[in-house]
Amino acid sequence: MGRNDDIVPPADYPLRATIRDVAARAGVSIGTASKALNASGRLRQETRDRVVAAANELGFRPNAMAQSLHRSRSMTVGVLTTDSFGRFIFPILEALEETLAGHGIAIFMCNATDDPEREQQHLDQLLGKRIDGLLVTARRMDRRPAIAVPGKSMPVIYVFSQSDDPDALCLLPDDHGGAVLAVEHLIATGRRRIAHITGPAEFEAVTLRHQGYAEALVRAGLPALPEYYLNGLWSEAWGREAVAQLFANAATAPDALFCGNDQIARGASDALRERGLSVPDDVAVVGFDNWDVMALAARPPLSSVDMNLHRLGRAAGERLIAMIGGERIRGVERLPCSLVVRPSSAPAGQTTPKQDKNS
Amino acid sequence: MGRNDDIVPPADYPLRATIRDVAARAGVSIGTASKALNASGRLRQETRDRVVAAANELGFRPNAMAQSLHRSRSMTVGVLTTDSFGRFIFPILEALEETLAGHGIAIFMCNATDDPEREQQHLDQLLGKRIDGLLVTARRMDRRPAIAVPGKSMPVIYVFSQSDDPDALCLLPDDHGGAVLAVEHLIATGRRRIAHITGPAEFEAVTLRHQGYAEALVRAGLPALPEYYLNGLWSEAWGREAVAQLFANAATAPDALFCGNDQIARGASDALRERGLSVPDDVAVVGFDNWDVMALAARPPLSSVDMNLHRLGRAAGERLIAMIGGERIRGVERLPCSLVVRPSSAPAGQTTPKQDKNS
DNA sequence: GCAGTGAAGGAAAAGGTTTTCTCAATCGCC
DNA sequence: GGCGATTGAGAAAACCTTTTCCTTCACTGC
């Protein structure tokens, strides 16, 4: 199948010991050696020991391909990303890998950044390798078309990404809930005029977080003013610009900013400082993502909503194991976010006791 | 081998078509079917077509495990990271994956963040899977001990990481050259008092970059002042603090900063602005890593040394392919960095025509 | 002394593919 | 029409394990 031709045949590899070598050295048959090594069958203890000793001496390691061929279970899953390996994918991947490794399952990594043809190639390759399951991640803006796995047989999970296949299992962070968390926190610390600066409206997450934001406000008896909701880019520059817009008129300026990500939050925080406004005394700021590089480097460090990507990755691993085991799981599962509170959203007027300023 | 017990046997998977199904449907023997599908052997064209048609109708996909078993070549390599999947590893991985995928080779991802025991487990698993090669990445501070692969047979490459095994191949960015690039650029744009703010001295990269920095200065007839070399953390906060130290005495203040990474550079740049100094008019700043999140968000955008990690990943893939093909490569290979010039290091006094200041 | 029992280990099939070897049939040529 | 050469296709081994089924052997109990 394709491009294997350009690799010349094995050079001079010392062949690995096989179970037949072990058997020969221990003076038993292959079957007996297998039983001894797998602690199965009925064998004398002395025989077992002899086989195990021979295996150790030869550095024997069973050939997983032969085992898999026999069991028709490859102990292998594929991870197919269509968003290159972005910053969000890492923690997920890390937890996933750890979870699966604990069950002896290895991961094939594939990347097909927005190239359907490469995606198909990768999928072909993975199917050829008889993966036991597939995990798909993608850019979060759009629902991605379902992966075409023949036969409906193989478990597929979309993580941090949503498919339009109703039979699929999708694992996502609870964007709505995360926004509620942030806004309720701001309200609890005494803020009343809370604006939301966020990313492009095309992202489903933007919509969900906006809804959470609005609901939390309304539930607290506060108005969700349209002029307090600003869409833009996911950048610091946009955060700065949004602050310029919001604070152009001092009379209508907010006393808290809930930002769609930490970059926006950081840009906003910088802009506030440069306007002579104190964070958090004059304006509280809460970000989203809890990306330490941003959140900790900001002055002051940013409160932020954490999507618990690690937990998401672990959950994905566990679901996948369950599905490989035969369970059928489907639907959209949203895992809770949590709020990490840092100085940028301390209660108004708490940080610097002596304080009386206004913009 | 271990934890496979907790996965129940196959549920109700519709078995994939095998070559024997294809052969039966095409009315030929298994061997003939194989030859037809692999375009090998001597067969009538009509027979080939019949077999291929049967294969398509059945959605046949050859079982890679069976193929590998036969060829004793798994078309698979392992990537073992000991630094979790850090930000630096991503671009490398991406390029590596792309390169290897082009040759039909798949990647097993393993992560053993600083845990020798997990590392050994992963290695065992990979050896069991009969990977054709291994790629190791690690935190760059220390040379890591060699991976214990039995038999000296399997190709191993350390990328973005250095092993103490003299027989190994290590692929690294040319830190020394990158520093030279940055400093020569600063000199060329008219700077004369160039300081170097960087990370912890334990990092080999810190030493190498320092050497490059010093050599470039000396070569230009400029002194490499010890008070212009500051070690600290890889953080924005340290960048700010270092600026405070360097500019405490206006008489000895530098007119350019070469920073060990973009975070330091950004912190420094912020601190300069807050001291009323203009970047680049009063002080030029050059960072390292060319991490867009930092370099582009800084005001003004930062010039930075790019380690060309993508190229590094590609090179790693190519070397690995060559080694799998039988070539023996060893030693330490350092790939060139490049300099990305942005406004933060424009020639002194060029940005704002009207200007006459001194710190 | 013999049937029956249990233990210990061997033989062989199966899993899916590739490849070599062999065999049968056809062709060209005299 | 017979001979060698060539072509097309099948049989079987090999890759490495696991597992099921058998065989052998030594006992026990009568």
Short mmCIF file of N, CA and C in Angstrom, two decimals, chain B residues 229-336:
data_model
loop_
_atom_site.label_atom_id
_atom_site.label_comp_id
_atom_site.label_asym_id
_atom_site.label_seq_id
_atom_site.Cartn_x
_atom_site.Cartn_y
_atom_site.Cartn_z
N TYR B 229 25.59 40.63 31.79
CA TYR B 229 25.10 39.25 31.65
C TYR B 229 24.33 38.85 32.90
N LEU B 230 23.03 38.65 32.74
CA LEU B 230 22.19 38.39 33.92
C LEU B 230 21.44 37.07 33.81
N ASN B 231 21.67 36.20 34.76
CA ASN B 231 20.94 34.93 34.83
C ASN B 231 19.73 35.06 35.75
N GLY B 232 18.65 34.41 35.38
CA GLY B 232 17.47 34.41 36.24
C GLY B 232 16.53 33.32 35.82
N LEU B 233 15.25 33.63 35.85
CA LEU B 233 14.27 32.63 35.45
C LEU B 233 13.82 32.90 34.01
N TRP B 234 13.03 31.96 33.49
CA TRP B 234 12.53 32.12 32.12
C TRP B 234 11.23 32.92 32.09
N SER B 235 11.08 33.89 32.93
CA SER B 235 9.76 34.51 33.09
C SER B 235 9.75 36.00 32.76
N GLU B 236 8.55 36.50 32.53
CA GLU B 236 8.39 37.93 32.29
C GLU B 236 8.82 38.72 33.52
N ALA B 237 8.49 38.19 34.66
CA ALA B 237 8.83 38.91 35.89
C ALA B 237 10.34 39.13 35.97
N TRP B 238 11.08 38.09 35.63
CA TRP B 238 12.54 38.24 35.65
C TRP B 238 13.00 39.26 34.61
N GLY B 239 12.36 39.29 33.49
CA GLY B 239 12.71 40.29 32.49
C GLY B 239 12.54 41.70 33.04
N ARG B 240 11.44 41.88 33.74
CA ARG B 240 11.19 43.21 34.31
C ARG B 240 12.22 43.54 35.38
N GLU B 241 12.49 42.55 36.20
CA GLU B 241 13.44 42.79 37.29
C GLU B 241 14.83 43.10 36.74
N ALA B 242 15.21 42.34 35.71
CA ALA B 242 16.54 42.55 35.14
C ALA B 242 16.67 43.96 34.58
N VAL B 243 15.62 44.45 34.00
CA VAL B 243 15.66 45.82 33.48
C VAL B 243 15.85 46.80 34.63
N ALA B 244 15.15 46.53 35.71
CA ALA B 244 15.33 47.42 36.87
C ALA B 244 16.80 47.45 37.30
N GLN B 245 17.42 46.31 37.32
CA GLN B 245 18.84 46.26 37.70
C GLN B 245 19.71 47.00 36.69
N LEU B 246 19.51 46.69 35.43
CA LEU B 246 20.40 47.23 34.39
C LEU B 246 20.28 48.74 34.27
N PHE B 247 19.08 49.24 34.49
CA PHE B 247 18.86 50.66 34.24
C PHE B 247 18.84 51.49 35.52
N ALA B 248 19.24 50.88 36.61
CA ALA B 248 19.28 51.60 37.87
C ALA B 248 20.24 52.77 37.75
N ASN B 249 21.35 52.52 37.11
CA ASN B 249 22.33 53.58 36.92
C ASN B 249 22.31 54.00 35.45
N ALA B 250 21.82 55.18 35.17
CA ALA B 250 21.64 55.63 33.79
C ALA B 250 22.97 55.66 33.03
N ALA B 251 24.04 55.91 33.74
CA ALA B 251 25.34 56.05 33.07
C ALA B 251 25.78 54.74 32.43
N THR B 252 25.44 53.63 33.05
CA THR B 252 25.92 52.35 32.55
C THR B 252 24.82 51.56 31.84
N ALA B 253 23.71 52.21 31.56
CA ALA B 253 22.58 51.48 30.99
C ALA B 253 22.89 51.04 29.55
N PRO B 254 22.44 49.86 29.16
CA PRO B 254 22.66 49.37 27.80
C PRO B 254 21.73 50.05 26.80
N ASP B 255 22.04 49.86 25.53
CA ASP B 255 21.14 50.37 24.49
C ASP B 255 20.49 49.24 23.71
N ALA B 256 20.74 48.00 24.17
CA ALA B 256 20.07 46.87 23.53
C ALA B 256 20.03 45.70 24.50
N LEU B 257 18.98 44.91 24.40
CA LEU B 257 18.84 43.72 25.24
C LEU B 257 18.66 42.51 24.35
N PHE B 258 19.50 41.53 24.55
CA PHE B 258 19.29 40.23 23.92
C PHE B 258 18.80 39.30 25.01
N CYS B 259 17.60 38.79 24.84
CA CYS B 259 16.97 38.04 25.93
C CYS B 259 16.93 36.55 25.60
N GLY B 260 17.02 35.75 26.65
CA GLY B 260 17.12 34.31 26.49
C GLY B 260 15.85 33.64 26.01
N ASN B 261 14.72 34.28 26.22
CA ASN B 261 13.50 33.79 25.57
C ASN B 261 12.53 34.95 25.42
N ASP B 262 11.39 34.66 24.80
CA ASP B 262 10.49 35.76 24.48
C ASP B 262 9.73 36.26 25.69
N GLN B 263 9.61 35.42 26.68
CA GLN B 263 8.93 35.89 27.88
C GLN B 263 9.79 36.93 28.60
N ILE B 264 11.05 36.60 28.74
CA ILE B 264 11.96 37.58 29.34
C ILE B 264 11.94 38.86 28.52
N ALA B 265 12.00 38.68 27.21
CA ALA B 265 12.04 39.86 26.34
C ALA B 265 10.79 40.71 26.50
N ARG B 266 9.68 40.04 26.64
CA ARG B 266 8.46 40.80 26.78
C ARG B 266 8.40 41.53 28.11
N GLY B 267 8.81 40.82 29.15
CA GLY B 267 8.85 41.48 30.45
C GLY B 267 9.76 42.69 30.40
N ALA B 268 10.91 42.51 29.79
CA ALA B 268 11.87 43.59 29.69
C ALA B 268 11.27 44.76 28.91
N SER B 269 10.65 44.42 27.81
CA SER B 269 10.07 45.46 26.96
C SER B 269 8.99 46.25 27.71
N ASP B 270 8.15 45.52 28.47
CA ASP B 270 7.14 46.21 29.27
C ASP B 270 7.80 47.15 30.29
N ALA B 271 8.82 46.64 30.94
CA ALA B 271 9.48 47.43 31.97
C ALA B 271 10.11 48.68 31.37
N LEU B 272 10.69 48.52 30.20
CA LEU B 272 11.30 49.69 29.56
C LEU B 272 10.25 50.75 29.28
N ARG B 273 9.14 50.30 28.69
CA ARG B 273 8.09 51.25 28.38
C ARG B 273 7.63 51.97 29.64
N GLU B 274 7.52 51.20 30.72
CA GLU B 274 7.03 51.81 31.95
C GLU B 274 8.06 52.74 32.59
N ARG B 275 9.30 52.57 32.22
CA ARG B 275 10.33 53.51 32.68
C ARG B 275 10.39 54.74 31.78
N GLY B 276 9.55 54.79 30.77
CA GLY B 276 9.57 55.92 29.85
C GLY B 276 10.61 55.78 28.76
N LEU B 277 11.16 54.59 28.62
CA LEU B 277 12.13 54.38 27.54
C LEU B 277 11.42 53.79 26.33
N SER B 278 11.83 54.19 25.16
CA SER B 278 11.18 53.72 23.96
C SER B 278 11.90 52.50 23.40
N VAL B 279 11.11 51.51 23.06
CA VAL B 279 11.61 50.37 22.29
C VAL B 279 11.10 50.54 20.88
N PRO B 280 11.94 50.66 19.88
CA PRO B 280 13.37 50.42 19.89
C PRO B 280 14.23 51.71 19.93
N ASP B 281 13.59 52.86 20.03
CA ASP B 281 14.41 54.07 19.88
C ASP B 281 15.52 54.17 20.93
N ASP B 282 15.15 53.95 22.16
CA ASP B 282 16.17 54.05 23.20
C ASP B 282 16.89 52.71 23.39
N VAL B 283 16.11 51.67 23.39
CA VAL B 283 16.69 50.35 23.64
C VAL B 283 16.07 49.35 22.66
N ALA B 284 16.91 48.61 21.98
CA ALA B 284 16.42 47.55 21.11
C ALA B 284 16.28 46.27 21.93
N VAL B 285 15.31 45.44 21.55
CA VAL B 285 15.12 44.18 22.27
C VAL B 285 15.00 43.04 21.27
N VAL B 286 15.74 41.98 21.53
CA VAL B 286 15.61 40.78 20.72
C VAL B 286 15.37 39.60 21.65
N GLY B 287 14.38 38.80 21.32
CA GLY B 287 14.07 37.64 22.14
C GLY B 287 14.58 36.36 21.51
N PHE B 288 14.14 35.25 22.07
CA PHE B 288 14.55 33.93 21.58
C PHE B 288 13.34 33.02 21.64
N ASP B 289 13.15 32.21 20.65
CA ASP B 289 12.08 31.21 20.50
C ASP B 289 11.10 31.60 19.41
N ASN B 290 10.97 32.91 19.19
CA ASN B 290 9.96 33.38 18.24
C ASN B 290 8.62 32.71 18.52
N TRP B 291 8.19 32.86 19.74
CA TRP B 291 6.89 32.31 20.14
C TRP B 291 5.85 33.37 19.87
N ASP B 292 5.03 33.11 18.87
CA ASP B 292 4.16 34.18 18.39
C ASP B 292 3.29 34.78 19.49
N VAL B 293 2.82 33.93 20.38
CA VAL B 293 1.95 34.44 21.44
C VAL B 293 2.63 35.58 22.21
N MET B 294 3.90 35.44 22.40
CA MET B 294 4.63 36.50 23.10
C MET B 294 5.12 37.57 22.13
N ALA B 295 5.80 37.12 21.09
CA ALA B 295 6.51 38.05 20.22
C ALA B 295 5.55 39.02 19.53
N LEU B 296 4.40 38.52 19.13
CA LEU B 296 3.48 39.39 18.40
C LEU B 296 2.62 40.24 19.33
N ALA B 297 2.40 39.74 20.53
CA ALA B 297 1.53 40.49 21.44
C ALA B 297 2.29 41.63 22.12
N ALA B 298 3.62 41.54 22.13
CA ALA B 298 4.39 42.59 22.79
C ALA B 298 4.23 43.89 22.02
N ARG B 299 4.45 44.99 22.72
CA ARG B 299 4.36 46.31 22.08
C ARG B 299 5.69 47.00 22.18
N PRO B 300 6.42 47.21 21.11
CA PRO B 300 6.11 46.75 19.76
C PRO B 300 6.42 45.27 19.62
N PRO B 301 5.96 44.63 18.56
CA PRO B 301 6.27 43.22 18.34
C PRO B 301 7.76 42.96 18.40
N LEU B 302 8.08 41.81 18.93
CA LEU B 302 9.48 41.50 19.24
C LEU B 302 10.23 40.83 18.10
N SER B 303 11.42 41.32 17.83
CA SER B 303 12.35 40.53 17.04
C SER B 303 12.74 39.31 17.87
N SER B 304 12.98 38.19 17.19
CA SER B 304 13.27 37.00 17.97
C SER B 304 14.02 35.98 17.14
N VAL B 305 14.81 35.18 17.83
CA VAL B 305 15.54 34.11 17.15
C VAL B 305 14.62 32.90 17.05
N ASP B 306 14.47 32.39 15.87
CA ASP B 306 13.60 31.24 15.65
C ASP B 306 14.45 29.98 15.57
N MET B 307 14.10 29.00 16.35
CA MET B 307 14.91 27.77 16.36
C MET B 307 14.54 26.83 15.22
N ASN B 308 13.56 27.23 14.44
CA ASN B 308 13.17 26.40 13.30
C ASN B 308 12.84 24.97 13.73
N LEU B 309 11.99 24.90 14.72
CA LEU B 309 11.68 23.59 15.27
C LEU B 309 11.01 22.69 14.24
N HIS B 310 10.30 23.32 13.34
CA HIS B 310 9.65 22.54 12.30
C HIS B 310 10.71 21.83 11.46
N ARG B 311 11.73 22.58 11.12
CA ARG B 311 12.78 21.97 10.32
C ARG B 311 13.49 20.88 11.13
N LEU B 312 13.63 21.14 12.42
CA LEU B 312 14.26 20.15 13.29
C LEU B 312 13.46 18.85 13.28
N GLY B 313 12.16 18.98 13.36
CA GLY B 313 11.31 17.79 13.34
C GLY B 313 11.43 17.05 12.01
N ARG B 314 11.46 17.82 10.95
CA ARG B 314 11.57 17.20 9.64
C ARG B 314 12.91 16.47 9.52
N ALA B 315 13.96 17.13 9.95
CA ALA B 315 15.28 16.51 9.90
C ALA B 315 15.29 15.22 10.71
N ALA B 316 14.67 15.27 11.87
CA ALA B 316 14.63 14.07 12.71
C ALA B 316 13.95 12.93 11.96
N GLY B 317 12.86 13.25 11.30
CA GLY B 317 12.16 12.23 10.54
C GLY B 317 13.03 11.66 9.44
N GLU B 318 13.72 12.54 8.74
CA GLU B 318 14.54 12.06 7.63
C GLU B 318 15.71 11.21 8.11
N ARG B 319 16.34 11.66 9.17
CA ARG B 319 17.44 10.87 9.71
C ARG B 319 16.94 9.49 10.16
N LEU B 320 15.78 9.51 10.79
CA LEU B 320 15.26 8.24 11.30
C LEU B 320 14.98 7.28 10.15
N ILE B 321 14.41 7.81 9.10
CA ILE B 321 14.14 6.97 7.92
C ILE B 321 15.46 6.40 7.39
N ALA B 322 16.45 7.27 7.30
CA ALA B 322 17.74 6.80 6.79
C ALA B 322 18.30 5.70 7.68
N MET B 323 18.18 5.89 8.98
CA MET B 323 18.73 4.90 9.90
C MET B 323 17.95 3.60 9.84
N ILE B 324 16.66 3.71 9.69
CA ILE B 324 15.87 2.49 9.53
C ILE B 324 16.30 1.77 8.26
N GLY B 325 16.67 2.56 7.27
CA GLY B 325 17.13 1.97 6.01
C GLY B 325 18.52 1.37 6.11
N GLY B 326 19.15 1.49 7.27
CA GLY B 326 20.42 0.82 7.45
C GLY B 326 21.60 1.76 7.69
N GLU B 327 21.42 3.02 7.40
CA GLU B 327 22.54 3.95 7.63
C GLU B 327 22.85 4.05 9.11
N ARG B 328 24.11 4.26 9.39
CA ARG B 328 24.50 4.51 10.77
C ARG B 328 24.91 5.97 10.90
N ILE B 329 24.15 6.72 11.66
CA ILE B 329 24.48 8.12 11.87
C ILE B 329 24.68 8.35 13.36
N ARG B 330 25.66 9.12 13.73
CA ARG B 330 25.85 9.42 15.14
C ARG B 330 26.41 10.81 15.30
N GLY B 331 26.49 11.23 16.55
CA GLY B 331 27.06 12.53 16.82
C GLY B 331 25.99 13.56 17.15
N VAL B 332 26.42 14.78 17.28
CA VAL B 332 25.51 15.87 17.62
C VAL B 332 25.38 16.78 16.42
N GLU B 333 24.16 16.94 15.97
CA GLU B 333 23.93 17.78 14.81
C GLU B 333 23.14 19.01 15.26
N ARG B 334 23.67 20.18 14.95
CA ARG B 334 22.97 21.40 15.36
C ARG B 334 22.46 22.13 14.12
N LEU B 335 21.16 22.35 14.10
CA LEU B 335 20.57 23.00 12.93
C LEU B 335 20.47 24.50 13.14
N PRO B 336 20.67 25.24 12.08
CA PRO B 336 20.75 26.69 12.23
C PRO B 336 19.44 27.32 12.69
#
